[in-house]
Short mmCIF file of C-alpha atoms and ligand atoms in Angstrom, two decimals:
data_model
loop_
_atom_site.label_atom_id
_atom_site.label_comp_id
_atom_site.label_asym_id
_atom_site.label_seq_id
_atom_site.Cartn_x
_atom_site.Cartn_y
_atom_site.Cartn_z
CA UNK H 21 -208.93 53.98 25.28
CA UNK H 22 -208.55 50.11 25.61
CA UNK H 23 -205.56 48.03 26.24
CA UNK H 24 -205.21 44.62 24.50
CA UNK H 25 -205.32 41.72 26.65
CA UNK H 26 -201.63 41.22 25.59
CA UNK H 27 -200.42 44.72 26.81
CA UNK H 28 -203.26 44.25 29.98
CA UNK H 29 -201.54 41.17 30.96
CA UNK H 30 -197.69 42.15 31.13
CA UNK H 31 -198.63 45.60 32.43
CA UNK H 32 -200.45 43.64 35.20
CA UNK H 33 -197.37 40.91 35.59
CA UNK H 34 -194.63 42.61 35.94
CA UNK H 35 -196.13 46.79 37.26
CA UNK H 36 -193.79 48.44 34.37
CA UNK H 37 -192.13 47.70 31.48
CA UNK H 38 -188.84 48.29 30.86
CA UNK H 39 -186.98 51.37 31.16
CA UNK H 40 -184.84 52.31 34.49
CA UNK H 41 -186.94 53.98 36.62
CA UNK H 42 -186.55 56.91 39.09
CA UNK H 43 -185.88 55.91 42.93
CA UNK H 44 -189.09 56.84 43.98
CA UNK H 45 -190.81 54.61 41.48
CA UNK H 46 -192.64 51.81 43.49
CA UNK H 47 -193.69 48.39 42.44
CA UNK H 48 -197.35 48.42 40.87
CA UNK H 49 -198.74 45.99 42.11
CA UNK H 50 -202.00 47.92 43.80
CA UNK H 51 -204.78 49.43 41.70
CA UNK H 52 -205.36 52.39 44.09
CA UNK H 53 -202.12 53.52 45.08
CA UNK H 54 -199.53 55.89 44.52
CA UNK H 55 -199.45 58.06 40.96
CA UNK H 56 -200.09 55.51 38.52
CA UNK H 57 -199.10 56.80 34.98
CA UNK H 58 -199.19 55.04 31.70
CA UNK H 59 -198.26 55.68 28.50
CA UNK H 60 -200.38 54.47 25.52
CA UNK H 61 -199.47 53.87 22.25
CA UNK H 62 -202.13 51.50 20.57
CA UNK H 63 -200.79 51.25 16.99
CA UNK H 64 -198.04 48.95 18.03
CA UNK H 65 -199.58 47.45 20.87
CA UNK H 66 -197.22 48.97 23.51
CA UNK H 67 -198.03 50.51 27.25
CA UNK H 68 -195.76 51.83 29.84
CA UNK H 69 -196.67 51.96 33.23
CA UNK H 70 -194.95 54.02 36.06
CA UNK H 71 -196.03 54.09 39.71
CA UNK H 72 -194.68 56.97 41.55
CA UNK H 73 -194.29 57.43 45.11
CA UNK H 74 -195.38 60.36 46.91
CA UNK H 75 -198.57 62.13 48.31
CA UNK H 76 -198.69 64.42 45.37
CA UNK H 77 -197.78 67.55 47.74
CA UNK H 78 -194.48 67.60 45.68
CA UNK H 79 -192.83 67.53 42.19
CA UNK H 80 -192.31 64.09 41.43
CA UNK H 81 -190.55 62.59 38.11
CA UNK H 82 -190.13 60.28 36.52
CA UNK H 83 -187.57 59.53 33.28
CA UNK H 84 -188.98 56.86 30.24
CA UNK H 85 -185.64 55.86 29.59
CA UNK H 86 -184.84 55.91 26.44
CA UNK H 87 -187.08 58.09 25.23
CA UNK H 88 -190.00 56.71 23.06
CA UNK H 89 -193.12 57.69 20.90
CA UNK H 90 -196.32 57.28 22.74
CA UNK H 91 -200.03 58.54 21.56
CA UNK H 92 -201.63 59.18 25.06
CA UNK H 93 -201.09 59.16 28.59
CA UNK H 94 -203.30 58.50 31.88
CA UNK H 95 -202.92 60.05 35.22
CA UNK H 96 -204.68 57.99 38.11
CA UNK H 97 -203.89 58.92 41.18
CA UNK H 98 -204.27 56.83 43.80
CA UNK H 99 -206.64 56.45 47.12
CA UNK H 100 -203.70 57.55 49.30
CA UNK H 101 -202.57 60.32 47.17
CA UNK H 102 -204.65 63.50 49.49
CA UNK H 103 -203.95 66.41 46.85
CA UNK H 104 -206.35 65.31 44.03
CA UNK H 105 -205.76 68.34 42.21
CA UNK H 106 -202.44 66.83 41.41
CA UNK H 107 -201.52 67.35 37.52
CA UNK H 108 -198.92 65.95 35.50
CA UNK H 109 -196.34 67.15 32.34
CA UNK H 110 -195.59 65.14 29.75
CA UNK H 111 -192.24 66.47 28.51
CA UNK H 112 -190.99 65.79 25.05
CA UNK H 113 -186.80 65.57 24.01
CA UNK H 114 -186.57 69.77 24.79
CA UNK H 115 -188.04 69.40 28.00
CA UNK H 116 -191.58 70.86 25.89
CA UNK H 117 -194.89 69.84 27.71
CA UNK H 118 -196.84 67.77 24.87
CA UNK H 119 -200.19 69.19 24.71
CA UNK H 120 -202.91 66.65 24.89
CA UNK H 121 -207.05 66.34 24.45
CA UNK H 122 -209.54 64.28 25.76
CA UNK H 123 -213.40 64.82 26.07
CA UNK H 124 -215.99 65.24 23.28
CA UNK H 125 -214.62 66.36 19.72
CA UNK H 126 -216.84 69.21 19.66
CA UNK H 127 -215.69 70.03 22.91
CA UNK H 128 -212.63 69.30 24.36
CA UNK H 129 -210.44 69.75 26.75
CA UNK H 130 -207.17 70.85 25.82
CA UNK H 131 -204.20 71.52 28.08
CA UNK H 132 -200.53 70.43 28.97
CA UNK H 133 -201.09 70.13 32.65
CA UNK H 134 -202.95 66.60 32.39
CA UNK H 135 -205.28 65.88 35.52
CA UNK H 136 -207.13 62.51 36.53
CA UNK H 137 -210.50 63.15 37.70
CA UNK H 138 -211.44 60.19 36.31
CA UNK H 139 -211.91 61.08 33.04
CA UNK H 140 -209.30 58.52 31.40
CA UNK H 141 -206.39 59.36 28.87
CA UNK H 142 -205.60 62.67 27.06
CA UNK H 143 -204.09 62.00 23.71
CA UNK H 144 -201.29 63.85 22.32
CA UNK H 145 -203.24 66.60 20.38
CA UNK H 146 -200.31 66.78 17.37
CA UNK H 147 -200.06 62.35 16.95
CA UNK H 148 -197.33 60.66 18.73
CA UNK H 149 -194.99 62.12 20.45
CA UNK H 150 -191.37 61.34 21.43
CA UNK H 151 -192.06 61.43 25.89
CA UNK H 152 -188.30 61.78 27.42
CA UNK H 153 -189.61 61.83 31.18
CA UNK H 154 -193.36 62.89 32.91
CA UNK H 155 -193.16 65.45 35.98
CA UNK H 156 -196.29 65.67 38.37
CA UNK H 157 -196.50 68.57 40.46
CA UNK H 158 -198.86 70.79 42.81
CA UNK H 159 -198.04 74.05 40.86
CA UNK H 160 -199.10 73.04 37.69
CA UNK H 161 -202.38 74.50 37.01
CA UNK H 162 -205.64 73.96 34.49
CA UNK H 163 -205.08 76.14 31.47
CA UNK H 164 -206.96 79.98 31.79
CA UNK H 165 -209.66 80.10 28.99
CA UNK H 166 -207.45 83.37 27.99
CA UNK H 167 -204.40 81.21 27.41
CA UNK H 168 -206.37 78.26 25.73
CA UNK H 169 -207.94 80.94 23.23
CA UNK H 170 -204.62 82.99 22.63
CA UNK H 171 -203.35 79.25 21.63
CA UNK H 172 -206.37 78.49 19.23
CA UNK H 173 -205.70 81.14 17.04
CA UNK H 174 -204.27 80.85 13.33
CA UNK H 175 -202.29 83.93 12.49
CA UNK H 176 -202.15 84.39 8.88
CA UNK H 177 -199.15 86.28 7.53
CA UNK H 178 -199.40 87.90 4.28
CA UNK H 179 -196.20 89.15 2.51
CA UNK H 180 -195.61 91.43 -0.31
CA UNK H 181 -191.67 89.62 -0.78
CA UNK H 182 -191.15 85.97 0.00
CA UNK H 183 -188.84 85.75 3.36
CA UNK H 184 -189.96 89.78 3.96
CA UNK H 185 -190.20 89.76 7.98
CA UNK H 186 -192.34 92.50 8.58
CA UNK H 187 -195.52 90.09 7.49
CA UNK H 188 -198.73 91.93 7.41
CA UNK H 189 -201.00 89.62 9.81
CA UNK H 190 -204.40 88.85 10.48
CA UNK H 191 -205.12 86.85 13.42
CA UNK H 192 -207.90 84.50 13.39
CA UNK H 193 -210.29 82.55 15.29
CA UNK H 194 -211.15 79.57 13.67
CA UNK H 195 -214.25 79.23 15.65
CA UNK H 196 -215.58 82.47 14.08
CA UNK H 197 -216.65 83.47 10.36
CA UNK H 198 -214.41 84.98 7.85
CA UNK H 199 -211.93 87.60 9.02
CA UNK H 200 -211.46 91.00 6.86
CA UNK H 201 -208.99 92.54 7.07
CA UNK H 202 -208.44 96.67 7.10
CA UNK H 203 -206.11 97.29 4.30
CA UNK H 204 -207.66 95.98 1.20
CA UNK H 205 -205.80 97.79 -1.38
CA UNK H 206 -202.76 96.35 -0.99
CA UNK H 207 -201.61 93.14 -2.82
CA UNK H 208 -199.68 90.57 -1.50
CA UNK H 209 -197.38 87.70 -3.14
CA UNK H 210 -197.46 84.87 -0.50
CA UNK H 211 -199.05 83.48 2.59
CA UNK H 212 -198.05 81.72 5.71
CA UNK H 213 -200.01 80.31 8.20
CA UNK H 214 -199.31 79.82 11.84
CA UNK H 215 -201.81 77.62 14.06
CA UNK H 216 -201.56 78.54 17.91
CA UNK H 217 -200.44 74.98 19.88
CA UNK H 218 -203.62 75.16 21.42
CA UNK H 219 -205.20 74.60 17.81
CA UNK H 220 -206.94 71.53 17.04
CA UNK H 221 -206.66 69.83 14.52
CA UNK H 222 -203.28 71.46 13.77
CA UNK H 223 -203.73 70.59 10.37
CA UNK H 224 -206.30 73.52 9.98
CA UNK H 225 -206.60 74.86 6.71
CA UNK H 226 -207.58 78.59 5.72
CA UNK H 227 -208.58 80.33 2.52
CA UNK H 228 -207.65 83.56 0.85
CA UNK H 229 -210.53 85.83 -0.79
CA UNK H 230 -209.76 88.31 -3.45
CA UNK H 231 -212.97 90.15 -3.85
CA UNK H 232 -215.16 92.28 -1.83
CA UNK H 233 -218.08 89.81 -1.46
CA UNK H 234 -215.94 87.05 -0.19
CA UNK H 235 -216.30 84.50 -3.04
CA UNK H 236 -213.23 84.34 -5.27
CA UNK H 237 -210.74 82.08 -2.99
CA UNK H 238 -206.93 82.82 -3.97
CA UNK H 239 -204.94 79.93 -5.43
CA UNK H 240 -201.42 79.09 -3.90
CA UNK H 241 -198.86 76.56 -4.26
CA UNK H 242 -195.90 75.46 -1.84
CA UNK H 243 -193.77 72.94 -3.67
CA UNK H 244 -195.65 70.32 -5.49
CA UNK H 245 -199.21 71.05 -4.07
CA UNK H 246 -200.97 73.61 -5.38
CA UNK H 247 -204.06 74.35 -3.43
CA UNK H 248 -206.89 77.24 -2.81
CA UNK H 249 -206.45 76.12 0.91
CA UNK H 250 -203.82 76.66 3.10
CA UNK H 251 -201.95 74.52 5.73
CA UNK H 252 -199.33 75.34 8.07
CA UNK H 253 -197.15 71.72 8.56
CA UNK H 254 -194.11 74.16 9.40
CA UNK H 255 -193.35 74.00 5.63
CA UNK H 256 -192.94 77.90 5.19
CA UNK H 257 -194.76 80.22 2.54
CA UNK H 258 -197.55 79.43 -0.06
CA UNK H 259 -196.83 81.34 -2.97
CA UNK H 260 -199.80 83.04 -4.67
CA UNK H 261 -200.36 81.65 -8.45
CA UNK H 262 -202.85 84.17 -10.67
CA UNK H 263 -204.21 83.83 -14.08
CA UNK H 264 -202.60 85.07 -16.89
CA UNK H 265 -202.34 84.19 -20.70
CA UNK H 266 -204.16 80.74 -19.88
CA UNK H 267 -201.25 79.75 -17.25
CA UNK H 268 -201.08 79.82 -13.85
CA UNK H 269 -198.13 81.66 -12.53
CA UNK H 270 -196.79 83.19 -9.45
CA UNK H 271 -198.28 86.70 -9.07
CA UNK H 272 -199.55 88.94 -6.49
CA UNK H 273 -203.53 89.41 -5.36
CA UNK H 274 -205.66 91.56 -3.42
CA UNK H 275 -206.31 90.07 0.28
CA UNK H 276 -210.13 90.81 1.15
CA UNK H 277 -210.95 88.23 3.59
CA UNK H 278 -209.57 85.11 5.02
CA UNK H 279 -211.33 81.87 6.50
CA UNK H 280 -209.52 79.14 8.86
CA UNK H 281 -211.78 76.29 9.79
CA UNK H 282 -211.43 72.41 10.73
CA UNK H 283 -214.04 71.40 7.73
CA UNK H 284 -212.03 72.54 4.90
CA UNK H 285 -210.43 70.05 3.10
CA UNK H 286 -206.99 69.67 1.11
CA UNK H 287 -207.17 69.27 -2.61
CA UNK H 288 -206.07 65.74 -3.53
CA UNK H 289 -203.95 65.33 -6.17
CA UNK H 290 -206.76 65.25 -8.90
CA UNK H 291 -208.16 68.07 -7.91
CA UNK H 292 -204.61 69.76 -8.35
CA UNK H 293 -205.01 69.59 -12.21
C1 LIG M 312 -199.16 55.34 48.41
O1 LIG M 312 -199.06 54.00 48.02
C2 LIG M 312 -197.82 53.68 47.40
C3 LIG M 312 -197.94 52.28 46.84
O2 LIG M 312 -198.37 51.39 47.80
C4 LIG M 312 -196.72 53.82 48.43
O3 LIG M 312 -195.48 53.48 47.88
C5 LIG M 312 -196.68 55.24 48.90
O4 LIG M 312 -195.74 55.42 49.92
C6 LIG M 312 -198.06 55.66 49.42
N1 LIG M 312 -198.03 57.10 49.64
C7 LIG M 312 -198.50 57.64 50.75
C8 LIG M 312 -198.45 59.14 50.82
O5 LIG M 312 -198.99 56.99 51.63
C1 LIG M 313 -206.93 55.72 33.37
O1 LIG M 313 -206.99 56.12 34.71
C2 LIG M 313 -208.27 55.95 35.30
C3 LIG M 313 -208.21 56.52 36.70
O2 LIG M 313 -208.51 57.86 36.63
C4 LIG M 313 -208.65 54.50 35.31
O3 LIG M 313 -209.95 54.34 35.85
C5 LIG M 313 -208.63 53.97 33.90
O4 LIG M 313 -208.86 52.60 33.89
C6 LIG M 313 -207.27 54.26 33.24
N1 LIG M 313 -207.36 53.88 31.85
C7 LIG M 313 -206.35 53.31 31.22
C8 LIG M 313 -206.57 52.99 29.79
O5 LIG M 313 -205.30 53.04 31.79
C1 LIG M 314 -199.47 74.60 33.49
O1 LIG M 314 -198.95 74.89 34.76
C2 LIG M 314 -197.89 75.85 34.76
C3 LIG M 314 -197.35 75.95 36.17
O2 LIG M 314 -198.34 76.42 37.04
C4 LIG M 314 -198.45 77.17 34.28
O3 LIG M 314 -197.43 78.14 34.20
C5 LIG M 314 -199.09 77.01 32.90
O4 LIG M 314 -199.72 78.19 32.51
C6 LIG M 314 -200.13 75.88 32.94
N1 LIG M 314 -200.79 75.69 31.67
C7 LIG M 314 -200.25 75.76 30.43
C8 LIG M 314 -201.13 75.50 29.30
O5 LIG M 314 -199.08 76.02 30.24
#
């Protein structure tokens, strides 16, 4: 990510900006030392830099403030910081870590414990994110591949009442082909999906397929959008709309197989007719 030469300039002036820091903060002035951390967010042209003391053998914090939205943020620690494995939280208003990205889109990594090694700024996986304060510590580790792949997974609840809590749910990778599930004969009113926080992008969409052969996708609709693809957005249920007398109406289908991928893409409102 690049700075402006606006935001490059008073970063470099004055070491921070704003915000009452933490005692241990020091002044900024060197490139190379102490835990340099700074807070991006491009789209308004605004950086926040915090140098914190220590030798990265202990928790450190550090508060923003009052708490602000920010995009990314960069760990580089510095020459005289010995534990290099040091990693860093950012921590969002209920004390969540944000969970960030960086690397190749095909490939990245993904993780809430953010290290340096050079590798520049994770971004905030879910857009910008309200940061309240970023804690650096020894004991926070590099996400397990089993916890990174228990995150990446959509679960897909199907429900045979809207609101019924005993979902029936398939769990799916959205890496992998389309999921079918074991009990095809029942019928089910609505669905709900759930991506892991892991998931990225977490505006995933999956499909519904009513038929054996995995070709006729189910058509829902949650609110105004009616769709044959289905988002999460922490909006709820999709109810499922069937044919009948020429109209489409709420009604219940069959549940043969179900697909969750990144390159499926929402309707637009034309293609809602
Ligand atoms: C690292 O450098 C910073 C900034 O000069 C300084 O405040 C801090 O005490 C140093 N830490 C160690 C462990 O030497
Ligand atoms: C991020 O930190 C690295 C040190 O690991 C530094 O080389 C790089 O210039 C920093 N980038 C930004 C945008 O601050
Ligand atoms: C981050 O570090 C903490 C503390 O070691 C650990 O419990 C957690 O599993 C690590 N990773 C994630 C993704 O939470």
């Amino acid at each position: 990510m690049q700075y402006s030469t606006v935001i490059l300039a008073a970063l470099a002036a004055s070491g921070s900006l704003g915000a009452p820091l933490d005692s241990r903060q020091v002044e900024a002035g060197s490139q190379t030392n102490g835990i340099r951390i700074t807070l991006e967010d491009q789209s308004v042209e605004l950086g926040r830099q915090f140098t914190i003391n220590g030798d990265g053998n202990a928790e450190v914090r550090v508060a923003v403030g009052e708490p602000e939205k920010f995009a990314a943020i960069n760990v580089s620690l510095g020459d005289n910081i010995s534990n290099k494995e040091l990693r860093c939280q950012a921590r969002g208003l209920d004390d969540q870590p944000i969970v960030g990205k960086r690397g190749p889109d095909d490939k990245p990594n993904i993780d809430v414990n953010f290290s340096d090694a050079g590798k520049g700024p994770w971004t905030f996986l879910t857009g910008k994110q309200v940061v309240k304060e970023v804690v650096c510590s020894p004991e926070f580790k590099k996400i397990t591949p089993e916890k990174l792949a228990e995150g990446q997974q959509v679960l897909v609840h199907f429900r045979k009442e809207k609101g019924d809590n005993q979902p029936f749910t398939i769990p799916v990778n959205p890496a992998a082909e389309k999921s079918t599930p074991s009990n095809t004969n029942e019928q089910y009113k609505t669905v709900e999906i759930e991506v892991g926080k892991f998931t990225d992008p977490q505006s995933i969409r999956c499909q519904v397929f009513s038929d054996r052969r995995l070709t006729r996708l189910v058509r829902g609709q949650r609110g105004e959008n009616i769709d044959t693809s289905f988002a999460d957005g922490d909006k709820g249920e999709w109810d499922f709309l069937v044919h009948r007398n020429g109209q489409w109406v709420s009604g219940q289908s069959k549940v043969r197989g179900v697909f969750c991928s990144r390159q499926i893409q929402q309707k637009n409102a034309a293609g809602n007719a």
